[in-house]
Tab-separated table of C-alpha atoms in Angstrom:
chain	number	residue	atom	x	y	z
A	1	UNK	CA	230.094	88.048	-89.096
A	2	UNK	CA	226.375	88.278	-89.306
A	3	UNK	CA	224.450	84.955	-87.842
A	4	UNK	CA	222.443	83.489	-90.970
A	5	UNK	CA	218.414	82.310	-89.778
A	6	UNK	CA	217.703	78.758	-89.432
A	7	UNK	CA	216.035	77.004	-92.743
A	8	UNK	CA	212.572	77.189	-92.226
A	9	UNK	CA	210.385	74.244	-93.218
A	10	UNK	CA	208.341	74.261	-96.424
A	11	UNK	CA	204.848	74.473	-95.514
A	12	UNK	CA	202.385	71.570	-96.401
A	13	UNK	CA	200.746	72.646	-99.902
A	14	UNK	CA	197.654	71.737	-98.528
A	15	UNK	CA	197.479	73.397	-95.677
A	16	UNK	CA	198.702	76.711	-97.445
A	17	UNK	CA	195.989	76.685	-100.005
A	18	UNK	CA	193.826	76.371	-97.290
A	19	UNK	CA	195.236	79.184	-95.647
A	20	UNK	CA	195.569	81.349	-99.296
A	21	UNK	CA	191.788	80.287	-99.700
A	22	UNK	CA	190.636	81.382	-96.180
A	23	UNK	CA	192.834	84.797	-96.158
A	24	UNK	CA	190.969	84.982	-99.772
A	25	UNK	CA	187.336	84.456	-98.230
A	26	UNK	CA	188.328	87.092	-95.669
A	27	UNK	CA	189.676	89.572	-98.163
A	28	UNK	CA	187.076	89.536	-100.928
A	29	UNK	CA	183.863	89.593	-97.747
A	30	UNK	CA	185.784	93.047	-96.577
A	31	UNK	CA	186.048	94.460	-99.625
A	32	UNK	CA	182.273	93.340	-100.782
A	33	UNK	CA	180.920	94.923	-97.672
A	34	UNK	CA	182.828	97.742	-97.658
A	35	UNK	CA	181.552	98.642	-101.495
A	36	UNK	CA	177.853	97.903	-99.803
A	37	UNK	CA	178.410	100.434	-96.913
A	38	UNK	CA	179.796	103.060	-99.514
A	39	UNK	CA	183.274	102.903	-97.665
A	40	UNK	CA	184.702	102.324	-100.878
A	41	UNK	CA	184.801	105.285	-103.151
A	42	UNK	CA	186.186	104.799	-106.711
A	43	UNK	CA	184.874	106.669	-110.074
A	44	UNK	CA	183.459	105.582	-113.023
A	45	UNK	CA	182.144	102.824	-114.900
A	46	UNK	CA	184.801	100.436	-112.728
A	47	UNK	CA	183.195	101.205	-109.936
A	48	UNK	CA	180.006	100.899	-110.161
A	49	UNK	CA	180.453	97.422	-111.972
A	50	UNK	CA	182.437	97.085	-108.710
A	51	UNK	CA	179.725	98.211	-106.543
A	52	UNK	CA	177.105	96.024	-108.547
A	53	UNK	CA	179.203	92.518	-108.503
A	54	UNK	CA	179.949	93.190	-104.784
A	55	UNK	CA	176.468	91.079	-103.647
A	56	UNK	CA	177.399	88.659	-105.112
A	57	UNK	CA	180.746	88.237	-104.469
A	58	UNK	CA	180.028	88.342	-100.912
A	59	UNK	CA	177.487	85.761	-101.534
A	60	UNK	CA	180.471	83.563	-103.330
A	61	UNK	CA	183.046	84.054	-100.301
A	62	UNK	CA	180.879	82.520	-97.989
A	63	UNK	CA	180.010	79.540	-99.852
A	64	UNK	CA	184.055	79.512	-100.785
A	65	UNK	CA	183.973	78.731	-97.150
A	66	UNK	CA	181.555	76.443	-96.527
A	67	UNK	CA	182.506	74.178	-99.230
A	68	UNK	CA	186.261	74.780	-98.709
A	69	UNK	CA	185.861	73.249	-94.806
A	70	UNK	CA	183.060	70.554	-96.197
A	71	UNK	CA	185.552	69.317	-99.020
A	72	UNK	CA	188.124	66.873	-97.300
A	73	UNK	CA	184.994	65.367	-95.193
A	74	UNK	CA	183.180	65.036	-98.940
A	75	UNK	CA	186.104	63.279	-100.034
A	76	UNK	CA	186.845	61.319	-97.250
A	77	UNK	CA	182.946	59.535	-97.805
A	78	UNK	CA	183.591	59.267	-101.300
A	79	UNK	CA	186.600	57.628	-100.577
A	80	UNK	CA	185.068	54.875	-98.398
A	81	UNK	CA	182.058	54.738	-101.177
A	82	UNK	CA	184.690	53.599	-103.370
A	83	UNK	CA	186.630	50.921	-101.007
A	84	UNK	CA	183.467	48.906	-101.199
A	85	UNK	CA	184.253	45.445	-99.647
A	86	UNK	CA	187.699	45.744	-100.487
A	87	UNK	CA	191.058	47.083	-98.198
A	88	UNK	CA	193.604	47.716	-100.936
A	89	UNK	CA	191.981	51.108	-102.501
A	90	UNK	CA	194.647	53.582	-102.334
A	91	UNK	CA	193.317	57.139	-102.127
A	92	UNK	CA	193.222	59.051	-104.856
A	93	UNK	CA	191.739	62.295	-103.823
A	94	UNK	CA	194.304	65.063	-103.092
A	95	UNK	CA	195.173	66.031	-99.608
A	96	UNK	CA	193.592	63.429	-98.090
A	97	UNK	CA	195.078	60.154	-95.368
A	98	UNK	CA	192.909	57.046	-95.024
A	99	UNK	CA	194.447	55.539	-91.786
A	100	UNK	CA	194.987	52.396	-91.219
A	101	UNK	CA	191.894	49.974	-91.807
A	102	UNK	CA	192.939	47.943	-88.979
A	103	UNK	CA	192.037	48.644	-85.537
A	104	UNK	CA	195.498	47.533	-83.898
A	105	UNK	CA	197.323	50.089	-86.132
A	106	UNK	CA	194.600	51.972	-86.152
A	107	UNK	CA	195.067	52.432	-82.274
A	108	UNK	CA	198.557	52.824	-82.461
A	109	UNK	CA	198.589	55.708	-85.240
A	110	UNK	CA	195.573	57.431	-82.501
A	111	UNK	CA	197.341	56.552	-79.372
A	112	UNK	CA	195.364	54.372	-77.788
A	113	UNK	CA	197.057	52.161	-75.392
A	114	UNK	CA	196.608	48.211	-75.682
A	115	UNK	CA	193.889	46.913	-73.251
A	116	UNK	CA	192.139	50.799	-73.182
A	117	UNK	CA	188.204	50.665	-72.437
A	118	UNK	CA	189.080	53.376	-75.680
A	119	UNK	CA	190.915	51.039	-77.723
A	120	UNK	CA	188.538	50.398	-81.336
A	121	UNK	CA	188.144	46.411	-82.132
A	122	UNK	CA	187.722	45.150	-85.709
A	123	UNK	CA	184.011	44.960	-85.096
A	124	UNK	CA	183.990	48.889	-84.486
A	125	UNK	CA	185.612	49.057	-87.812
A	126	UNK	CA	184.104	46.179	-90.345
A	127	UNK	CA	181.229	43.586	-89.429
A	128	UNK	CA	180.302	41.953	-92.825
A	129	UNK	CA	177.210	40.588	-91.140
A	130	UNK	CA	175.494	43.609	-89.652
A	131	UNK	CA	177.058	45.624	-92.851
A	132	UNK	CA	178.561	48.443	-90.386
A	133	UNK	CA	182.011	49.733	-92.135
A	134	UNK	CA	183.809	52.899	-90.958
A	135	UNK	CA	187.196	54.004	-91.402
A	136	UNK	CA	189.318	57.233	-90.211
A	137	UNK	CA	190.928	59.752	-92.107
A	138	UNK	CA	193.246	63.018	-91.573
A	139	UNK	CA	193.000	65.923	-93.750
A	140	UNK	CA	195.952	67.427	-94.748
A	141	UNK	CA	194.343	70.669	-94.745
A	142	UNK	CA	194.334	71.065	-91.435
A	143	UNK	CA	195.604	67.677	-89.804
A	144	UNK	CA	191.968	67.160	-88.508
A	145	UNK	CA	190.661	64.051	-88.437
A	146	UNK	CA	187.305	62.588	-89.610
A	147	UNK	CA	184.998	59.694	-88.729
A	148	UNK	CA	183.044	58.408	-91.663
A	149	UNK	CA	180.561	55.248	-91.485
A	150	UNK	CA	179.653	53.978	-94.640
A	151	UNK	CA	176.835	54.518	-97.293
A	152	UNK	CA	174.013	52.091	-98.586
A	153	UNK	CA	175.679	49.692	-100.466
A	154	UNK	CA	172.924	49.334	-102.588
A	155	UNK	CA	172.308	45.871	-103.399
A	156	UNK	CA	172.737	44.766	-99.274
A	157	UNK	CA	169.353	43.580	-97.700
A	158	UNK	CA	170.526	44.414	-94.391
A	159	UNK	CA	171.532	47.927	-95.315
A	160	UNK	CA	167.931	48.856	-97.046
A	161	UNK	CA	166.773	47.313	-93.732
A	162	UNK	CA	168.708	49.999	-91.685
A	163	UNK	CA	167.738	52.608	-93.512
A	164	UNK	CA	163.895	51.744	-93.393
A	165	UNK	CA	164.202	50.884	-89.480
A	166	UNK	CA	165.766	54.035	-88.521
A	167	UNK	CA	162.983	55.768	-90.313
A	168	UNK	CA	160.822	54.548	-88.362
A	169	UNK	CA	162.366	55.147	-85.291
A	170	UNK	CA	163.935	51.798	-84.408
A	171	UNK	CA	167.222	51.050	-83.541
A	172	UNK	CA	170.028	48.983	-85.105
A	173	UNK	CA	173.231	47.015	-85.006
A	174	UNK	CA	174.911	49.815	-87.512
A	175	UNK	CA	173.623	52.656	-85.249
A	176	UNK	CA	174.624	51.014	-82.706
A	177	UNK	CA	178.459	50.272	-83.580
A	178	UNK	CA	178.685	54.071	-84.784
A	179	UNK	CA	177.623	55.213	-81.245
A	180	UNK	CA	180.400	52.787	-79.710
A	181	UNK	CA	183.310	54.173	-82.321
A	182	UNK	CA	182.357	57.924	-81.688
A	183	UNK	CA	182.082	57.391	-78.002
A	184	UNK	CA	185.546	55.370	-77.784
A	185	UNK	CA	187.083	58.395	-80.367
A	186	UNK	CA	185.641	61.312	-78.087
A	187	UNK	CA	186.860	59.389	-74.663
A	188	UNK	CA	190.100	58.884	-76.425
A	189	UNK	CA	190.460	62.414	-76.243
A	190	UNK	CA	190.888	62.561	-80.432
A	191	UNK	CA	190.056	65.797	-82.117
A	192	UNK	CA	187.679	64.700	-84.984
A	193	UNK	CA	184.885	66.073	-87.270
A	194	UNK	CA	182.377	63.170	-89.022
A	195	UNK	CA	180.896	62.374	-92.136
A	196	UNK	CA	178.773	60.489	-93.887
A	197	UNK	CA	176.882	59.852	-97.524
A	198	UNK	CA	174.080	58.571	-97.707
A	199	UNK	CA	173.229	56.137	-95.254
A	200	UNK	CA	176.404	57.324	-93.846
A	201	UNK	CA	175.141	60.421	-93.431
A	202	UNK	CA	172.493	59.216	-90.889
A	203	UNK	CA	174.826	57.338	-89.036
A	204	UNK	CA	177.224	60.689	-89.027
A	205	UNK	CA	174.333	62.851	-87.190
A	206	UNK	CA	173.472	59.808	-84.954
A	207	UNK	CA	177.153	59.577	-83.781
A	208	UNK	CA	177.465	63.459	-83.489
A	209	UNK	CA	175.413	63.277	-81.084
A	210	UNK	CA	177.943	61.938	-78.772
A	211	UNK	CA	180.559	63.971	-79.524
A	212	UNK	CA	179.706	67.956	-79.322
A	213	UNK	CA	182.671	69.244	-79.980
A	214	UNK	CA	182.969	67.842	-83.823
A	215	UNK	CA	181.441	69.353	-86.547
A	216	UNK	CA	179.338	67.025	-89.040
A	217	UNK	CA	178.973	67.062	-92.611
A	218	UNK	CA	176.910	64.859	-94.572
A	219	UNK	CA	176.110	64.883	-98.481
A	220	UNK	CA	172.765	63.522	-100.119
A	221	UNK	CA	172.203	62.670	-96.445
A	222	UNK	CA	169.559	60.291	-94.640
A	223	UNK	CA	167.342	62.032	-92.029
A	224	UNK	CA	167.592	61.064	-88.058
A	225	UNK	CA	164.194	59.730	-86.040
A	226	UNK	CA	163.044	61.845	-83.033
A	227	UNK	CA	164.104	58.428	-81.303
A	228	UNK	CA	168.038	59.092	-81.778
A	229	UNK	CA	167.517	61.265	-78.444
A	230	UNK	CA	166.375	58.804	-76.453
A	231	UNK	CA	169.149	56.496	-76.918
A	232	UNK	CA	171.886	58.920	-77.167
A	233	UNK	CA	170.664	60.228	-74.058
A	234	UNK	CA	170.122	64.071	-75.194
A	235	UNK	CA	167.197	66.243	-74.808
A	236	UNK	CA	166.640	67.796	-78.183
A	237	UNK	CA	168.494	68.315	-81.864
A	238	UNK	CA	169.941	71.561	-81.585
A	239	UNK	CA	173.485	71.376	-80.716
A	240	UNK	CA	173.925	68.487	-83.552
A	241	UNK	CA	172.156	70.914	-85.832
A	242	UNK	CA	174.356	73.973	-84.907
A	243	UNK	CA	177.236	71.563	-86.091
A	244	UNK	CA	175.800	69.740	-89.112
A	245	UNK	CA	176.266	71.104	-92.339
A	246	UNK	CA	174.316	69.409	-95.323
A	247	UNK	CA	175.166	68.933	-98.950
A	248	UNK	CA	172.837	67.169	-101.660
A	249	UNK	CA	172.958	67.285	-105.277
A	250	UNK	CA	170.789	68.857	-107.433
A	251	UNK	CA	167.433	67.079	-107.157
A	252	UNK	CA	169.046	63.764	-105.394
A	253	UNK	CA	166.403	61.532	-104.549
A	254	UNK	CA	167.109	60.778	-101.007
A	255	UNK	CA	166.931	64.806	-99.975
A	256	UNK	CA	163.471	64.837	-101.956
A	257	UNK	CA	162.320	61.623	-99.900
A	258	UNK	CA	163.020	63.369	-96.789
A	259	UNK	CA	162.097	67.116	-97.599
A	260	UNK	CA	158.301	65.628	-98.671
A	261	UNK	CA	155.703	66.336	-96.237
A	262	UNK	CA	152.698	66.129	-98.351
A	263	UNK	CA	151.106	62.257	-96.786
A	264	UNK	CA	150.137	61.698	-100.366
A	265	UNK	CA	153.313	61.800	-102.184
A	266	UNK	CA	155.211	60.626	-99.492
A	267	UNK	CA	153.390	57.131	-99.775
A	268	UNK	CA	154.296	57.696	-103.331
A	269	UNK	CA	158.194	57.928	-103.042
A	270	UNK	CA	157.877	54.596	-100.417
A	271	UNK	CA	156.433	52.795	-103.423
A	272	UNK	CA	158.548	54.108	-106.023
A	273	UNK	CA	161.598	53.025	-103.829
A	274	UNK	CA	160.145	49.412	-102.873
A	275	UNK	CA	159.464	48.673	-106.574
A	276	UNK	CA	162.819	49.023	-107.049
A	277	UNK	CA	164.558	47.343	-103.847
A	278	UNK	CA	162.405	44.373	-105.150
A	279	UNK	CA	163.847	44.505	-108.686
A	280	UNK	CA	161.041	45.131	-110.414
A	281	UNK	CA	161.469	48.128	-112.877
A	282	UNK	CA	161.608	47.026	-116.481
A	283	UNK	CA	165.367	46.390	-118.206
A	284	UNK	CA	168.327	47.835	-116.429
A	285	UNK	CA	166.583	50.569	-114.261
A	286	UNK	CA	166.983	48.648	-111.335
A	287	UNK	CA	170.050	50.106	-109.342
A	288	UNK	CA	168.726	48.936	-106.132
A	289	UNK	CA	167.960	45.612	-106.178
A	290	UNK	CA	168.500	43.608	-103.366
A	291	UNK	CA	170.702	40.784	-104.284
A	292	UNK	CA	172.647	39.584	-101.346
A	293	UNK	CA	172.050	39.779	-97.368
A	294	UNK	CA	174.899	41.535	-96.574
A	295	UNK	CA	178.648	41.617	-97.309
A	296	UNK	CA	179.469	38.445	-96.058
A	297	UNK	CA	176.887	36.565	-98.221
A	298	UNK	CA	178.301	38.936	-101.048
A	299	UNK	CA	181.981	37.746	-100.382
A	300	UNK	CA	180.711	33.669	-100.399
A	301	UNK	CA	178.847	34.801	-103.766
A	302	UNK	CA	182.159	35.681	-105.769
A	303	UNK	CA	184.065	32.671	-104.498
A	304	UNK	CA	184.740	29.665	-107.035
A	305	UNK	CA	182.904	25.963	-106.448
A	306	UNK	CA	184.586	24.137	-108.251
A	307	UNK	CA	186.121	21.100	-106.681
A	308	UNK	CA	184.755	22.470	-103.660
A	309	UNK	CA	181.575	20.773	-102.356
A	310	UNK	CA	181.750	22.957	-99.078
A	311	UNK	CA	181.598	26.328	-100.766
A	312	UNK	CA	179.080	25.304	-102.937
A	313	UNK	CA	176.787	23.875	-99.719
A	314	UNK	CA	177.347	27.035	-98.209
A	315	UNK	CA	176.604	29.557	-101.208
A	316	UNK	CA	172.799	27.103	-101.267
A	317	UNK	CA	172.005	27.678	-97.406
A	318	UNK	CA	172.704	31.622	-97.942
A	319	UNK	CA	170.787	31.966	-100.851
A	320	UNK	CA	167.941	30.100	-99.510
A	321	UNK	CA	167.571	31.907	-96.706
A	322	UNK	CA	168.377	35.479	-97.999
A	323	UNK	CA	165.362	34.609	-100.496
A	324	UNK	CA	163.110	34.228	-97.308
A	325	UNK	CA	164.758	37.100	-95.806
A	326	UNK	CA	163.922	39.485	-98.428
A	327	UNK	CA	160.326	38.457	-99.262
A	328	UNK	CA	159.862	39.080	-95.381
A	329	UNK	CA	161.331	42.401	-95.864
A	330	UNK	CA	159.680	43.436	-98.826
A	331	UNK	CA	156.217	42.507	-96.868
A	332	UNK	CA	157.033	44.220	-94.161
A	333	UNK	CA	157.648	47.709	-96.693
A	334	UNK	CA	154.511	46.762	-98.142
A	335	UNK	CA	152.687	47.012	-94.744
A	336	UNK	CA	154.407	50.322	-93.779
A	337	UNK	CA	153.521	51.922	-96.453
A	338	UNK	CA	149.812	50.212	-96.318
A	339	UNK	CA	149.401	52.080	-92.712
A	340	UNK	CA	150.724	55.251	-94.017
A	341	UNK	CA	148.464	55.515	-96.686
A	342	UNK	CA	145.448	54.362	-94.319
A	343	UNK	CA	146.416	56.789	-91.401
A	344	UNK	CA	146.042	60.799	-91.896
A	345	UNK	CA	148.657	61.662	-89.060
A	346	UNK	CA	151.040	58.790	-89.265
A	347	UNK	CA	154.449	59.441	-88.239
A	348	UNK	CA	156.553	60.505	-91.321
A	349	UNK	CA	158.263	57.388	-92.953
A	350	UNK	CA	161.407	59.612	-93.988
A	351	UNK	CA	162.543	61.566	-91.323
A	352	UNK	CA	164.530	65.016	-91.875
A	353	UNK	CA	168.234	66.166	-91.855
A	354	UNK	CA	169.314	67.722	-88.841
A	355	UNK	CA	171.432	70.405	-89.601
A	356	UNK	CA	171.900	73.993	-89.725
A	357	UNK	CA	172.855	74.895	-92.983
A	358	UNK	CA	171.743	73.063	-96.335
A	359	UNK	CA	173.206	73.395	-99.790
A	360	UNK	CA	172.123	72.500	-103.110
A	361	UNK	CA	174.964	72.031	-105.234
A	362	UNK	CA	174.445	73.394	-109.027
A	363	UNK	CA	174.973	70.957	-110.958
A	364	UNK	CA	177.158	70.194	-114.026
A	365	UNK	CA	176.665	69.307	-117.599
A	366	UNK	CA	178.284	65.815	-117.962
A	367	UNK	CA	177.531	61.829	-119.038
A	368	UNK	CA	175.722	61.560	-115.626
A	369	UNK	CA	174.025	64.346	-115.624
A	370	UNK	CA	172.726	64.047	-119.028
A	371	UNK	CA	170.807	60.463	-117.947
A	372	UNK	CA	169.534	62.286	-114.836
A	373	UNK	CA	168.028	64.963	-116.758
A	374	UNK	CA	166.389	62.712	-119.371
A	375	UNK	CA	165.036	60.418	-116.996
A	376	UNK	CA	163.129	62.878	-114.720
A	377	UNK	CA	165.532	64.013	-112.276
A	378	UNK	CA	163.450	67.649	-111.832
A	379	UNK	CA	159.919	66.541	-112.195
A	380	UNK	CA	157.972	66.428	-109.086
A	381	UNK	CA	157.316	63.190	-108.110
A	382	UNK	CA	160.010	60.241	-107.328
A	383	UNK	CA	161.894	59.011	-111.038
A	384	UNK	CA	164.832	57.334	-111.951
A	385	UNK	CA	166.840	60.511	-112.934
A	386	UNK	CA	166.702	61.323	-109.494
A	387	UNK	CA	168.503	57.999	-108.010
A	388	UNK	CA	171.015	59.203	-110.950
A	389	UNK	CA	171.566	62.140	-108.809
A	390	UNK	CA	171.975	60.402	-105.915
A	391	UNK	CA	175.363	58.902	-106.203
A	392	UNK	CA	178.523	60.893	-104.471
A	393	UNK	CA	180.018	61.975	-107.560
A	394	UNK	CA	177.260	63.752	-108.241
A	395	UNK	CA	178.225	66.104	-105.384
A	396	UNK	CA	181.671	65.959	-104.707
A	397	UNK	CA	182.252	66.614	-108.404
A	398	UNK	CA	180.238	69.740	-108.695
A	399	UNK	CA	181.384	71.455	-105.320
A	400	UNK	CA	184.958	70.815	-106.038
A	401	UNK	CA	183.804	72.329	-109.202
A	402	UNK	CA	182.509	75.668	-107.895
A	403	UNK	CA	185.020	75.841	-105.014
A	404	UNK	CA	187.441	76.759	-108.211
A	405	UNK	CA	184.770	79.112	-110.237
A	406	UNK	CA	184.521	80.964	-106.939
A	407	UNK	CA	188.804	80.681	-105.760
A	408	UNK	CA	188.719	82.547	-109.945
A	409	UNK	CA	185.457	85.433	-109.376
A	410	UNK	CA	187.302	85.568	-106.055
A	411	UNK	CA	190.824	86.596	-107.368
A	412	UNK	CA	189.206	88.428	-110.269
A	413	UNK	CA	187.362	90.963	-107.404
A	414	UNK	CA	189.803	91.593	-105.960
A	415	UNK	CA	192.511	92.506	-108.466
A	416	UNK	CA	189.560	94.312	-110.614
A	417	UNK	CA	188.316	95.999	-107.234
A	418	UNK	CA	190.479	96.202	-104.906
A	419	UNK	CA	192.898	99.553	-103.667
């Protein structure tokens, strides 16, 4: 009696349309090449419509790849975008696992022993005072994991402060806590890439620094200071930059801050932006005003005083002195951008991305879109249709967008073209 084989299990539907997508990639580059090198020889009017779309079909199987492997870190950032303060978000993207938010489970899912020089603390994962917030996820493309610190949350004084002292080359508490969770996650011997929007993204380039073996991608990223090296203890950019991969939306805001090198309208953008971290755009065009210290002062905000003297006590004392700690902030953008305009070689005030490869994702037609084109999101100098562009849908939605367009021309080549 013949022996029957053992069930096989059902592959992960993630991880085979991964697969289909990459074996796709391969398939339609071959043919495309091989109808550029004349290997290909088929009559007619079908083949030299084959012969003229091949180009560009080669063109649209590599960028099937590089958005394909850039997706799940995308999501992943949007993801944490979205938590906010919170910890009960579910994740809604598709083939993607936030795990756990705290670091004792955290450790346990990544084991990491208890009492490890490796093992991650709360205070690598949340500190509502310094504003530094990561979290790890796992793709379910390809079980890798992937370190992602969070954005600008864009009403936190001591975020905008981060962001404006790493431009300038100094360091801080978030930078700081993003080195200590990469190091402890490369020691720990865990396989991960990194990501970051944003303010995120800085923080992603800064922490793949210290590990060299993941691969970073960031989306509508913040530059990295020359002075990263220095304190991360390398000699120069280019093995981050062989790893990092860069997304931005069409005309975002923060990728036109840091791709000016003109002195002129680079003091230009630093005013535009301070004029609005101050609140001081007319009506509702003010995104980016500063409103609270930091989480923690955001937290005592939303809670209720009534019948509680305390609470109320405490919620004066923070405001009073995050009013004194903004106006000290705002002067000290004010002088910055006073010595940039009074200094022909001053250092830049918004340093570059440091990656490899750098996309511009086409954008799409939709409600946000729409403000961002009205409002001056492709004119030349710093408007408010460019801080439209700036937010993570704006990229995540049009790449996962053209990752199907191209997984359709794809297909359509090679049934149309292929032997």
């Amino acid at each position: 009696m013949a022996g029957t084989d053992p069930a096989q299990p059902c592959a992960d539907p993630c991880a085979q349309q991964r697969a289909d997508d990459i074996a796709l990639a391969n398939g339609a580059r071959d043919l495309a090449d091989a109808y550029q090198q004349n290997a290909v020889s088929r009559p007619g009017h079908l083949g030299r419509t084959c012969a003229q779309r091949a180009p560009q079909m080669r063109e649209a199987a590599d960028r099937f790849d590089r958005y394909g492997a850039a997706i799940p870190s995308a999501r992943a950032a949007d993801d944490l975008n979205q938590l906010g303060d919170g910890n009960t978000r579910q994740v809604s993207a598709p083939c993607l696992e936030r795990l756990p938010l705290d670091a004792d489970a955290l450790n346990r899912e990544l084991g990491i022993p208890p009492g490890s020089p490796n093992a991650i603390t709360p205070n690598d994962l949340r500190n509502d005072t310094t504003g530094h917030r990561a979290a790890i996820y796992r793709s379910k493309t390809d079980g890798r994991l992937i370190m992602v610190s969070r954005d600008t949350q864009p009403d936190s004084l001591v975020d905008w402060k981060t962001n404006i002292e790493n431009g300038q080359g100094f360091d801080t508490d978030q930078y700081a806590a993003t080195r200590r969770l990469a190091t402890k996650m490369n020691a720990s011997g865990q396989n991960f890439d990194i990501s970051g929007y944003s303010k995120g993204g800085g923080l992603a380039q800064e922490a793949g620094l210290l590990s060299p073996n993941s691969n970073v991608y960031v989306f509508n990223s913040a530059g990295l200071h020359e002075a990263s090296l220095a304190r991360t203890g390398q000699g120069n950019f280019q093995s981050l930059k062989n790893r990092t991969h860069s997304f931005s939306a069409e005309n975002d805001f923060l990728t036109f801050m840091n791709t000016t090198t003109d002195p002129g309208r680079e003091v230009r953008n630093a005013q535009f932006l301070r004029t609005h971290l101050a609140g001081e755009m007319p009506g509702s065009m003010n995104p980016m005003a500063i409103q609270y210290s930091n989480p923690e002062h955001r937290i005592l905000a939303g809670q209720r005083t009534r019948n509680r003297p305390d609470v109320a006590a405490a919620q004066r004392a923070a405001n009073q002195a995050f009013q004194a700690d903004r106006a000290r902030f705002l002067e000290s953008v004010d002088q910055m951008i006073a010595g940039a305009a009074e200094t022909p070689d001053y250092d830049r005030l918004f340093p570059p991305v440091r990656s490899s490869t750098h996309d511009t994702v086409p954008g799409r037609w939709g409600l946000m879109s729409g403000v961002a084109g009205s409002t001056g999101a492709s004119g030349e100098e710093a408007r408010f249709g460019k801080l439209v562009q700036h937010k993570m849908s704006q990229v995540l939605g049009p790449m996962e967008a053209q990752l199907e367009d191209d997984r359709n021309a794809l297909q359509n080549f090679m049934r149309s073209c292929g032997s």
